[in-house]
């Protein structure tokens, strides 16, 4: 890509456009855009091509977001939340910054793994809907299309999570919901404050089935 990464954000409008135009966006707020911290930020931006990164040294932009200099903020649309990372901490480098982004980049549909698990646990959304399925299945792309379409309807209410049944680290999730691989695909809805949950093993995943299942549980 020939576009500069990170994008230079000269004013509040630039910053708001970046944040509103992506599921996940990261902005580095630096008084000195040539500082060592800003250099580490640029390195991290290059490692994560699919997430838009912006950099601003405008006092107005810093004030608008209520941050001090040398702060990196990750904005996510799924729960309208943000995560801040203080870059004044001496040992924050590009590697730790990239990990911070990976841990917190919740999307409309977040794939569950040991790294994203951290962001899932810290989400402000109390309801999680898991699609537990085999990613290698020929039906997977179509299931995902329907799951994503349903996720749009519950943005800000339910966190939609994809759980690949092939991953060894996910086996304990299957046992928690008392599911066997022969019963998949399955939907599991979960209320984090009290561990209340419900499981559905539909013949086929459809947007209507997902809606009925979610609405019934929310009520």
mmCIF file of C-alpha atoms in Angstrom:
data_model
loop_
_atom_site.group_PDB
_atom_site.id
_atom_site.type_symbol
_atom_site.label_atom_id
_atom_site.label_comp_id
_atom_site.label_asym_id
_atom_site.label_seq_id
_atom_site.Cartn_x
_atom_site.Cartn_y
_atom_site.Cartn_z
ATOM 1 C CA UNK A 1 0.000 0.000 0.000
ATOM 2 C CA UNK A 2 1.297 3.440 -0.917
ATOM 3 C CA UNK A 3 -0.712 5.270 1.759
ATOM 4 C CA UNK A 4 1.370 6.561 4.600
ATOM 5 C CA UNK A 5 0.999 4.571 7.775
ATOM 6 C CA UNK A 6 0.193 5.907 10.289
ATOM 7 C CA UNK A 7 -2.012 8.643 8.807
ATOM 8 C CA UNK A 8 -1.195 12.127 10.080
ATOM 9 C CA UNK A 9 -4.236 13.611 11.844
ATOM 10 C CA UNK A 10 -4.017 17.399 11.744
ATOM 11 C CA UNK A 11 -7.349 18.205 13.392
ATOM 12 C CA UNK A 12 -10.330 16.785 15.292
ATOM 13 C CA UNK A 13 -12.290 16.115 12.076
ATOM 14 C CA UNK A 14 -9.417 13.977 10.719
ATOM 15 C CA UNK A 15 -9.305 11.959 13.950
ATOM 16 C CA UNK A 16 -13.085 11.467 14.130
ATOM 17 C CA UNK A 17 -13.165 10.320 10.493
ATOM 18 C CA UNK A 18 -10.512 7.686 11.217
ATOM 19 C CA UNK A 19 -12.336 6.400 14.325
ATOM 20 C CA UNK A 20 -15.809 6.312 12.764
ATOM 21 C CA UNK A 21 -14.602 4.703 9.540
ATOM 22 C CA UNK A 22 -13.299 1.448 11.025
ATOM 23 C CA UNK A 23 -14.351 -1.341 13.370
ATOM 24 C CA UNK A 24 -11.060 -0.855 15.205
ATOM 25 C CA UNK A 25 -8.783 2.192 14.950
ATOM 26 C CA UNK A 26 -5.615 3.178 16.806
ATOM 27 C CA UNK A 27 -4.362 6.724 17.377
ATOM 28 C CA UNK A 28 -0.986 7.677 18.807
ATOM 29 C CA UNK A 29 -0.972 11.057 20.550
ATOM 30 C CA UNK A 30 2.574 12.471 20.608
ATOM 31 C CA UNK A 31 3.755 16.005 21.327
ATOM 32 C CA UNK A 32 6.895 15.252 19.327
ATOM 33 C CA UNK A 33 6.096 13.109 16.265
ATOM 34 C CA UNK A 34 9.815 12.298 15.918
ATOM 35 C CA UNK A 35 10.228 11.004 19.489
ATOM 36 C CA UNK A 36 11.487 7.433 20.145
ATOM 37 C CA UNK A 37 7.981 6.507 21.357
ATOM 38 C CA UNK A 38 6.435 7.734 18.102
ATOM 39 C CA UNK A 39 9.031 5.717 16.188
ATOM 40 C CA UNK A 40 7.990 2.521 18.053
ATOM 41 C CA UNK A 41 4.362 3.405 17.231
ATOM 42 C CA UNK A 42 5.223 3.601 13.518
ATOM 43 C CA UNK A 43 6.944 0.205 13.690
ATOM 44 C CA UNK A 44 3.871 -1.356 15.328
ATOM 45 C CA UNK A 45 1.598 0.236 12.705
ATOM 46 C CA UNK A 46 3.620 -1.475 9.989
ATOM 47 C CA UNK A 47 3.134 -4.865 11.669
ATOM 48 C CA UNK A 48 -0.678 -4.674 11.690
ATOM 49 C CA UNK A 49 -1.740 -3.725 8.170
ATOM 50 C CA UNK A 50 -5.442 -4.455 8.619
ATOM 51 C CA UNK A 51 -5.959 -1.913 11.446
ATOM 52 C CA UNK A 52 -5.882 1.812 10.574
ATOM 53 C CA UNK A 53 -3.352 3.794 12.624
ATOM 54 C CA UNK A 54 -3.349 7.576 13.009
ATOM 55 C CA UNK A 55 -0.824 9.890 14.626
ATOM 56 C CA UNK A 56 -1.534 13.343 15.997
ATOM 57 C CA UNK A 57 0.527 15.998 17.727
ATOM 58 C CA UNK A 58 -2.263 18.614 17.657
ATOM 59 C CA UNK A 59 -3.022 20.072 21.105
ATOM 60 C CA UNK A 60 -6.689 20.409 20.099
ATOM 61 C CA UNK A 61 -6.932 16.718 19.173
ATOM 62 C CA UNK A 62 -5.209 15.628 22.407
ATOM 63 C CA UNK A 63 -7.565 17.792 24.431
ATOM 64 C CA UNK A 64 -10.635 16.527 22.505
ATOM 65 C CA UNK A 65 -9.831 12.938 23.493
ATOM 66 C CA UNK A 66 -8.724 13.856 27.010
ATOM 67 C CA UNK A 67 -5.251 12.373 26.693
ATOM 68 C CA UNK A 68 -1.774 13.507 27.602
ATOM 69 C CA UNK A 69 1.154 13.255 25.209
ATOM 70 C CA UNK A 70 2.721 9.849 24.509
ATOM 71 C CA UNK A 71 -0.540 7.931 24.778
ATOM 72 C CA UNK A 72 -1.845 5.318 22.351
ATOM 73 C CA UNK A 73 -5.617 4.817 22.247
ATOM 74 C CA UNK A 74 -7.472 1.927 20.616
ATOM 75 C CA UNK A 75 -11.071 2.706 19.658
ATOM 76 C CA UNK A 76 -13.547 -0.083 18.946
ATOM 77 C CA UNK A 77 -17.012 0.286 17.524
ATOM 78 C CA UNK A 78 -18.470 -3.028 18.698
ATOM 79 C CA UNK A 79 -18.969 -1.845 22.295
ATOM 80 C CA UNK A 80 -18.214 1.845 21.723
ATOM 81 C CA UNK A 81 -15.261 1.495 24.053
ATOM 82 C CA UNK A 82 -11.620 2.530 24.099
ATOM 83 C CA UNK A 83 -8.386 1.284 25.634
ATOM 84 C CA UNK A 84 -5.502 3.590 26.539
ATOM 85 C CA UNK A 85 -1.816 2.703 26.720
ATOM 86 C CA UNK A 86 0.716 5.029 28.352
ATOM 87 C CA UNK A 87 3.831 5.200 26.192
ATOM 88 C CA UNK A 88 5.788 7.050 28.876
ATOM 89 C CA UNK A 89 6.446 3.671 30.422
ATOM 90 C CA UNK A 90 10.080 3.091 29.380
ATOM 91 C CA UNK A 91 9.704 -0.496 28.255
ATOM 92 C CA UNK A 92 6.749 -0.126 25.878
ATOM 93 C CA UNK A 93 8.131 -0.995 22.447
ATOM 94 C CA UNK A 94 6.629 -1.909 19.062
ATOM 95 C CA UNK A 95 6.208 -5.550 20.105
ATOM 96 C CA UNK A 96 4.252 -4.700 23.283
ATOM 97 C CA UNK A 97 2.230 -2.134 21.377
ATOM 98 C CA UNK A 98 1.284 -4.679 18.698
ATOM 99 C CA UNK A 99 0.265 -7.119 21.442
ATOM 100 C CA UNK A 100 -1.867 -4.404 23.101
ATOM 101 C CA UNK A 101 -3.704 -3.918 19.796
ATOM 102 C CA UNK A 102 -4.141 -7.675 19.193
ATOM 103 C CA UNK A 103 -5.492 -8.209 22.712
ATOM 104 C CA UNK A 104 -8.042 -5.425 22.495
ATOM 105 C CA UNK A 105 -9.192 -5.381 18.877
ATOM 106 C CA UNK A 106 -12.738 -6.647 19.339
ATOM 107 C CA UNK A 107 -14.752 -6.656 16.119
ATOM 108 C CA UNK A 108 -18.351 -7.301 15.059
ATOM 109 C CA UNK A 109 -17.294 -10.938 15.073
ATOM 110 C CA UNK A 110 -14.167 -11.640 17.109
ATOM 111 C CA UNK A 111 -12.366 -14.937 16.668
ATOM 112 C CA UNK A 112 -11.592 -16.389 20.091
ATOM 113 C CA UNK A 113 -8.016 -17.429 20.817
ATOM 114 C CA UNK A 114 -5.645 -17.042 23.786
ATOM 115 C CA UNK A 115 -4.720 -13.479 22.700
ATOM 116 C CA UNK A 116 -8.199 -12.082 21.941
ATOM 117 C CA UNK A 117 -9.548 -13.791 25.093
ATOM 118 C CA UNK A 118 -8.142 -10.875 27.125
ATOM 119 C CA UNK A 119 -10.152 -8.276 25.210
ATOM 120 C CA UNK A 120 -13.271 -10.463 25.333
ATOM 121 C CA UNK A 121 -13.026 -10.741 29.138
ATOM 122 C CA UNK A 122 -12.606 -6.974 29.485
ATOM 123 C CA UNK A 123 -15.419 -6.002 27.129
ATOM 124 C CA UNK A 124 -18.090 -3.711 28.554
ATOM 125 C CA UNK A 125 -20.722 -5.939 26.889
ATOM 126 C CA UNK A 126 -22.238 -8.413 29.355
ATOM 127 C CA UNK A 127 -23.754 -10.720 26.727
ATOM 128 C CA UNK A 128 -21.629 -12.946 24.490
ATOM 129 C CA UNK A 129 -22.872 -15.132 21.632
ATOM 130 C CA UNK A 130 -20.532 -17.886 20.515
ATOM 131 C CA UNK A 131 -20.683 -19.666 17.193
ATOM 132 C CA UNK A 132 -18.853 -22.922 17.888
ATOM 133 C CA UNK A 133 -18.004 -24.459 14.552
ATOM 134 C CA UNK A 134 -15.430 -26.162 12.369
ATOM 135 C CA UNK A 135 -13.672 -23.482 10.321
ATOM 136 C CA UNK A 136 -12.564 -26.107 7.793
ATOM 137 C CA UNK A 137 -16.157 -26.994 6.922
ATOM 138 C CA UNK A 138 -17.263 -26.118 3.371
ATOM 139 C CA UNK A 139 -20.326 -24.479 4.964
ATOM 140 C CA UNK A 140 -18.189 -22.153 7.073
ATOM 141 C CA UNK A 141 -18.152 -19.067 4.763
ATOM 142 C CA UNK A 142 -21.948 -19.066 4.485
ATOM 143 C CA UNK A 143 -22.390 -19.551 8.258
ATOM 144 C CA UNK A 144 -20.013 -16.660 8.897
ATOM 145 C CA UNK A 145 -21.906 -14.406 6.478
ATOM 146 C CA UNK A 146 -25.142 -15.005 8.400
ATOM 147 C CA UNK A 147 -23.431 -14.695 11.789
ATOM 148 C CA UNK A 148 -21.904 -11.342 10.765
ATOM 149 C CA UNK A 149 -25.243 -10.073 9.447
ATOM 150 C CA UNK A 150 -26.861 -10.938 12.787
ATOM 151 C CA UNK A 151 -23.979 -9.276 14.673
ATOM 152 C CA UNK A 152 -24.840 -5.970 12.966
ATOM 153 C CA UNK A 153 -28.303 -6.145 14.582
ATOM 154 C CA UNK A 154 -26.926 -6.480 18.125
ATOM 155 C CA UNK A 155 -24.048 -4.002 17.962
ATOM 156 C CA UNK A 156 -23.494 -2.512 21.424
ATOM 157 C CA UNK A 157 -25.654 -5.233 23.053
ATOM 158 C CA UNK A 158 -24.067 -8.628 22.377
ATOM 159 C CA UNK A 159 -20.480 -9.525 21.576
ATOM 160 C CA UNK A 160 -20.407 -12.091 18.736
ATOM 161 C CA UNK A 161 -17.549 -14.578 18.992
ATOM 162 C CA UNK A 162 -16.346 -17.251 16.587
ATOM 163 C CA UNK A 163 -14.888 -20.314 18.250
ATOM 164 C CA UNK A 164 -13.036 -22.797 16.026
ATOM 165 C CA UNK A 165 -13.656 -26.337 17.282
ATOM 166 C CA UNK A 166 -10.368 -27.492 15.695
ATOM 167 C CA UNK A 167 -8.233 -25.504 18.118
ATOM 168 C CA UNK A 168 -7.004 -27.611 21.014
ATOM 169 C CA UNK A 169 -7.151 -24.584 23.331
ATOM 170 C CA UNK A 170 -10.926 -24.365 22.694
ATOM 171 C CA UNK A 171 -11.725 -27.902 23.854
ATOM 172 C CA UNK A 172 -12.438 -26.764 27.406
ATOM 173 C CA UNK A 173 -15.052 -24.308 26.089
ATOM 174 C CA UNK A 174 -16.865 -27.213 24.446
ATOM 175 C CA UNK A 175 -16.785 -29.188 27.690
ATOM 176 C CA UNK A 176 -18.018 -26.135 29.643
ATOM 177 C CA UNK A 177 -21.126 -26.024 27.437
ATOM 178 C CA UNK A 178 -21.317 -29.863 27.534
ATOM 179 C CA UNK A 179 -21.024 -30.103 23.772
ATOM 180 C CA UNK A 180 -19.585 -32.914 21.657
ATOM 181 C CA UNK A 181 -18.026 -32.246 18.263
ATOM 182 C CA UNK A 182 -20.800 -34.320 16.666
ATOM 183 C CA UNK A 183 -23.340 -31.689 17.848
ATOM 184 C CA UNK A 184 -21.665 -28.799 16.046
ATOM 185 C CA UNK A 185 -22.268 -26.182 14.780
ATOM 186 C CA UNK A 186 -23.731 -24.794 17.991
ATOM 187 C CA UNK A 187 -24.711 -21.400 19.322
ATOM 188 C CA UNK A 188 -24.016 -20.580 22.965
ATOM 189 C CA UNK A 189 -25.206 -17.368 24.582
ATOM 190 C CA UNK A 190 -23.621 -16.268 27.829
ATOM 191 C CA UNK A 191 -24.277 -13.563 30.447
ATOM 192 C CA UNK A 192 -20.902 -12.822 32.031
ATOM 193 C CA UNK A 193 -21.959 -11.340 35.431
ATOM 194 C CA UNK A 194 -23.759 -14.498 36.596
ATOM 195 C CA UNK A 195 -22.563 -17.257 34.176
ATOM 196 C CA UNK A 196 -26.166 -17.723 33.014
ATOM 197 C CA UNK A 197 -26.069 -19.406 29.588
ATOM 198 C CA UNK A 198 -28.060 -21.282 26.990
ATOM 199 C CA UNK A 199 -27.018 -23.556 24.118
ATOM 200 C CA UNK A 200 -28.683 -24.241 20.776
ATOM 201 C CA UNK A 201 -27.652 -26.901 18.256
ATOM 202 C CA UNK A 202 -29.616 -25.892 15.152
ATOM 203 C CA UNK A 203 -29.716 -27.970 11.963
ATOM 204 C CA UNK A 204 -28.671 -24.855 10.109
ATOM 205 C CA UNK A 205 -27.461 -21.410 11.102
ATOM 206 C CA UNK A 206 -29.824 -18.687 9.896
ATOM 207 C CA UNK A 207 -30.153 -15.013 10.811
ATOM 208 C CA UNK A 208 -33.722 -15.676 12.042
ATOM 209 C CA UNK A 209 -32.622 -18.558 14.298
ATOM 210 C CA UNK A 210 -29.869 -16.395 15.764
ATOM 211 C CA UNK A 211 -32.320 -13.543 16.386
ATOM 212 C CA UNK A 212 -34.905 -15.789 18.052
ATOM 213 C CA UNK A 213 -32.238 -17.356 20.256
ATOM 214 C CA UNK A 214 -30.760 -13.989 21.297
ATOM 215 C CA UNK A 215 -34.087 -12.261 21.894
ATOM 216 C CA UNK A 216 -35.394 -15.159 23.973
ATOM 217 C CA UNK A 217 -32.272 -15.082 26.161
ATOM 218 C CA UNK A 218 -32.250 -11.276 26.505
ATOM 219 C CA UNK A 219 -35.873 -11.337 27.680
#
